[in-house]
Amino acid sequence: MQLYNQYCNGMLIVALRFVKDTMEAEDIVQEAFIKAFTKLEQYKAEVSFGAWLKRIVINRCIDVLKSKKQRLIELEEHHLNVVDADYENDWNIDSEITIVDVKIAIESLPEKYKYVVMLYLMEGYDHKEISEILNISEVASRTQLSRGKQKLHKELKIKRNVKRS
C-alpha cells in the first residue's frame, strides 16, 4: 500500500499525458500496479522502482492506444533517413509560445510522431529506450522525432503568427 500511495498520483499524470480520459488513465494505472506487483520478481533494481513502474504505465498506455487504432502504419527502414544530431538537439522556440501551446501542438501531431516526441521530450527517454517501448528501430525513433519536431516547429510558427495578428 505504501508503494501504491507513493507512486499513484505520479503514474496517473504520466497516463493522462497519453490518454486524455481520466477514468481510462486510472484503469491503466491500476492495471500497471497489478502487473508490477505480480511481476515483482522481474524487478532487478537496475533502475528505481518508480522508473520501472513508469515504463509499465507507458507500455500499457501505448497498448490501449494501439488497440483503439487497431492498425498501426509500419514504416519501412529503407524509407527512413538518418537525422542530423545537432538539429535534433535544438528545441528552441519563440518566447511568446506557452507550455500550453506546445502541449496542444504535440497533441495535433500524427501518432507516429506524437508518441516519440512525448517519450523524448516529456518523459526523458533516449532513442534506445523509445525503440524498445514502441518496438521500432533506433533509426526510426530518430527519424520520427526529427519529423515530429519539424511539424511541431511549423505548428508553433503558425500559432505565433496568429497570436501576433
Short mmCIF file of C-alpha atoms in Angstrom, two decimals:
data_model
loop_
_atom_site.label_atom_id
_atom_site.label_comp_id
_atom_site.label_asym_id
_atom_site.label_seq_id
_atom_site.Cartn_x
_atom_site.Cartn_y
_atom_site.Cartn_z
CA MET A 1 0.00 0.00 0.00
CA GLN A 2 2.92 2.31 0.77
CA LEU A 3 4.33 1.87 -2.76
CA TYR A 4 0.91 2.48 -4.25
CA ASN A 5 0.40 5.67 -2.26
CA GLN A 6 3.88 6.90 -3.15
CA TYR A 7 3.58 6.42 -6.92
CA CYS A 8 -0.15 6.54 -7.72
CA ASN A 9 -0.52 10.26 -8.46
CA GLY A 10 2.69 10.49 -10.49
CA MET A 11 1.73 7.49 -12.61
CA LEU A 12 -1.73 8.95 -13.18
CA ILE A 13 -0.13 12.14 -14.53
CA VAL A 14 2.02 10.05 -16.90
CA ALA A 15 -1.02 8.08 -18.11
CA LEU A 16 -3.02 11.28 -18.63
CA ARG A 17 -0.33 12.58 -20.97
CA PHE A 18 -1.10 9.68 -23.30
CA VAL A 19 -4.82 9.04 -22.79
CA LYS A 20 -6.90 12.10 -22.17
CA ASP A 21 -9.71 10.37 -20.30
CA THR A 22 -9.25 10.35 -16.50
CA MET A 23 -11.18 7.12 -15.96
CA GLU A 24 -9.18 5.33 -18.64
CA ALA A 25 -5.93 6.68 -17.16
CA GLU A 26 -6.98 5.44 -13.71
CA ASP A 27 -7.70 2.00 -15.18
CA ILE A 28 -4.29 1.95 -16.85
CA VAL A 29 -2.56 2.89 -13.59
CA GLN A 30 -4.45 0.18 -11.70
CA GLU A 31 -3.53 -2.40 -14.34
CA ALA A 32 0.09 -1.27 -14.24
CA PHE A 33 0.24 -1.66 -10.46
CA ILE A 34 -1.31 -5.12 -10.69
CA LYS A 35 1.20 -6.10 -13.35
CA ALA A 36 4.09 -4.64 -11.33
CA PHE A 37 3.06 -6.46 -8.16
CA THR A 38 2.52 -9.78 -9.96
CA LYS A 39 5.87 -9.43 -11.79
CA LEU A 40 7.80 -8.07 -8.82
CA GLU A 41 10.35 -10.86 -9.11
CA GLN A 42 11.35 -9.42 -12.53
CA TYR A 43 12.31 -6.09 -10.96
CA LYS A 44 16.11 -6.10 -10.85
CA ALA A 45 16.76 -2.71 -9.19
CA GLU A 46 18.85 -1.57 -12.18
CA VAL A 47 16.59 1.49 -12.18
CA SER A 48 14.39 2.93 -9.45
CA PHE A 49 11.06 1.24 -8.78
CA GLY A 50 9.34 4.42 -10.00
CA ALA A 51 11.17 4.31 -13.35
CA TRP A 52 10.31 0.62 -13.75
CA LEU A 53 6.65 1.30 -12.92
CA LYS A 54 6.56 4.32 -15.25
CA ARG A 55 7.75 2.09 -18.09
CA ILE A 56 4.92 -0.35 -17.36
CA VAL A 57 2.39 2.52 -17.32
CA ILE A 58 3.67 3.92 -20.63
CA ASN A 59 3.65 0.49 -22.26
CA ARG A 60 0.08 -0.06 -21.07
CA CYS A 61 -0.95 3.37 -22.41
CA ILE A 62 0.53 2.57 -25.78
CA ASP A 63 -1.19 -0.82 -25.82
CA VAL A 64 -4.54 0.86 -25.11
CA LEU A 65 -3.96 3.47 -27.81
CA LYS A 66 -2.89 0.79 -30.30
CA SER A 67 -5.97 -1.29 -29.57
CA LYS A 68 -8.12 1.76 -30.28
CA LYS A 69 -6.32 2.39 -33.51
CA GLN A 70 -6.41 -1.37 -34.31
CA ARG A 71 -3.94 -0.93 -37.10
CA LEU A 72 -0.61 0.86 -36.99
CA ILE A 73 1.10 2.03 -40.11
CA GLU A 74 4.51 0.42 -40.20
CA LEU A 75 7.41 2.45 -41.54
CA GLU A 76 9.86 0.55 -43.63
CA GLU A 77 13.51 1.03 -42.75
CA HIS A 78 14.55 1.98 -46.29
CA HIS A 79 12.17 4.96 -46.24
CA LEU A 80 13.80 6.45 -43.17
CA ASN A 81 16.64 8.94 -43.20
CA VAL A 82 19.27 9.38 -40.53
CA VAL A 83 18.85 12.78 -38.91
CA ASP A 84 21.43 15.39 -38.07
CA ALA A 85 22.26 15.12 -34.35
CA ASP A 86 22.83 18.88 -33.97
CA TYR A 87 19.43 19.67 -35.41
CA GLU A 88 17.86 17.07 -33.13
CA ASN A 89 19.14 18.81 -30.01
CA ASP A 90 17.87 22.29 -30.94
CA TRP A 91 14.46 22.66 -29.29
CA ASN A 92 14.33 26.46 -29.05
CA ILE A 93 11.00 28.15 -29.73
CA ASP A 94 9.75 31.73 -29.73
CA SER A 95 9.36 33.20 -26.23
CA GLU A 96 5.72 34.12 -26.97
CA ILE A 97 4.79 30.43 -27.17
CA THR A 98 3.47 28.96 -23.91
CA ILE A 99 3.71 25.44 -22.48
CA VAL A 100 0.00 25.04 -23.22
CA ASP A 101 0.66 25.96 -26.87
CA VAL A 102 3.40 23.32 -27.05
CA LYS A 103 1.18 20.64 -25.48
CA ILE A 104 -1.65 21.44 -27.90
CA ALA A 105 0.76 21.32 -30.84
CA ILE A 106 2.13 17.95 -29.69
CA GLU A 107 -1.43 16.61 -29.46
CA SER A 108 -2.04 17.65 -33.07
CA LEU A 109 0.92 15.61 -34.36
CA PRO A 110 0.27 12.34 -36.20
CA GLU A 111 0.50 9.41 -33.74
CA LYS A 112 3.76 8.02 -35.13
CA TYR A 113 5.45 11.33 -34.32
CA LYS A 114 3.46 12.29 -31.23
CA TYR A 115 4.49 9.27 -29.15
CA VAL A 116 8.18 9.61 -29.97
CA VAL A 117 8.09 13.36 -29.21
CA MET A 118 6.24 12.77 -25.93
CA LEU A 119 8.58 9.98 -24.82
CA TYR A 120 11.65 12.04 -25.72
CA LEU A 121 10.63 15.50 -24.53
CA MET A 122 8.16 14.88 -21.73
CA GLU A 123 9.28 11.54 -20.34
CA GLY A 124 13.02 11.93 -20.97
CA TYR A 125 13.66 8.61 -22.70
CA ASP A 126 16.54 8.21 -25.14
CA HIS A 127 16.24 6.63 -28.60
CA LYS A 128 17.27 3.17 -27.42
CA GLU A 129 14.54 3.19 -24.76
CA ILE A 130 11.96 4.64 -27.18
CA SER A 131 12.79 1.98 -29.75
CA GLU A 132 12.19 -0.73 -27.13
CA ILE A 133 8.95 0.81 -25.86
CA LEU A 134 7.44 1.39 -29.31
CA ASN A 135 9.01 -1.69 -30.88
CA ILE A 136 10.73 0.31 -33.62
CA SER A 137 14.38 0.71 -34.56
CA GLU A 138 16.55 3.48 -33.13
CA VAL A 139 16.81 4.90 -36.67
CA ALA A 140 13.00 5.05 -36.84
CA SER A 141 12.91 6.74 -33.43
CA ARG A 142 15.40 9.39 -34.52
CA THR A 143 13.64 9.95 -37.83
CA GLN A 144 10.18 10.16 -36.28
CA LEU A 145 11.48 12.57 -33.64
CA SER A 146 13.07 14.76 -36.31
CA ARG A 147 9.94 14.79 -38.46
CA GLY A 148 7.73 15.33 -35.44
CA LYS A 149 9.93 18.21 -34.36
CA GLN A 150 9.70 19.79 -37.82
CA LYS A 151 5.89 19.52 -37.74
CA LEU A 152 5.88 20.88 -34.19
CA HIS A 153 8.00 23.89 -35.20
CA LYS A 154 5.71 24.53 -38.17
CA GLU A 155 2.60 24.34 -35.97
CA LEU A 156 4.13 26.63 -33.34
CA LYS A 157 5.21 29.11 -36.01
CA ILE A 158 1.61 29.28 -37.24
CA LYS A 159 0.44 29.70 -33.63
CA ARG A 160 2.95 32.53 -33.08
CA ASN A 161 1.79 34.32 -36.24
CA VAL A 162 -1.86 34.00 -35.15
CA LYS A 163 -1.02 35.46 -31.71
CA ARG A 164 0.73 38.44 -33.28
CA SER A 165 -2.17 39.35 -35.57
#
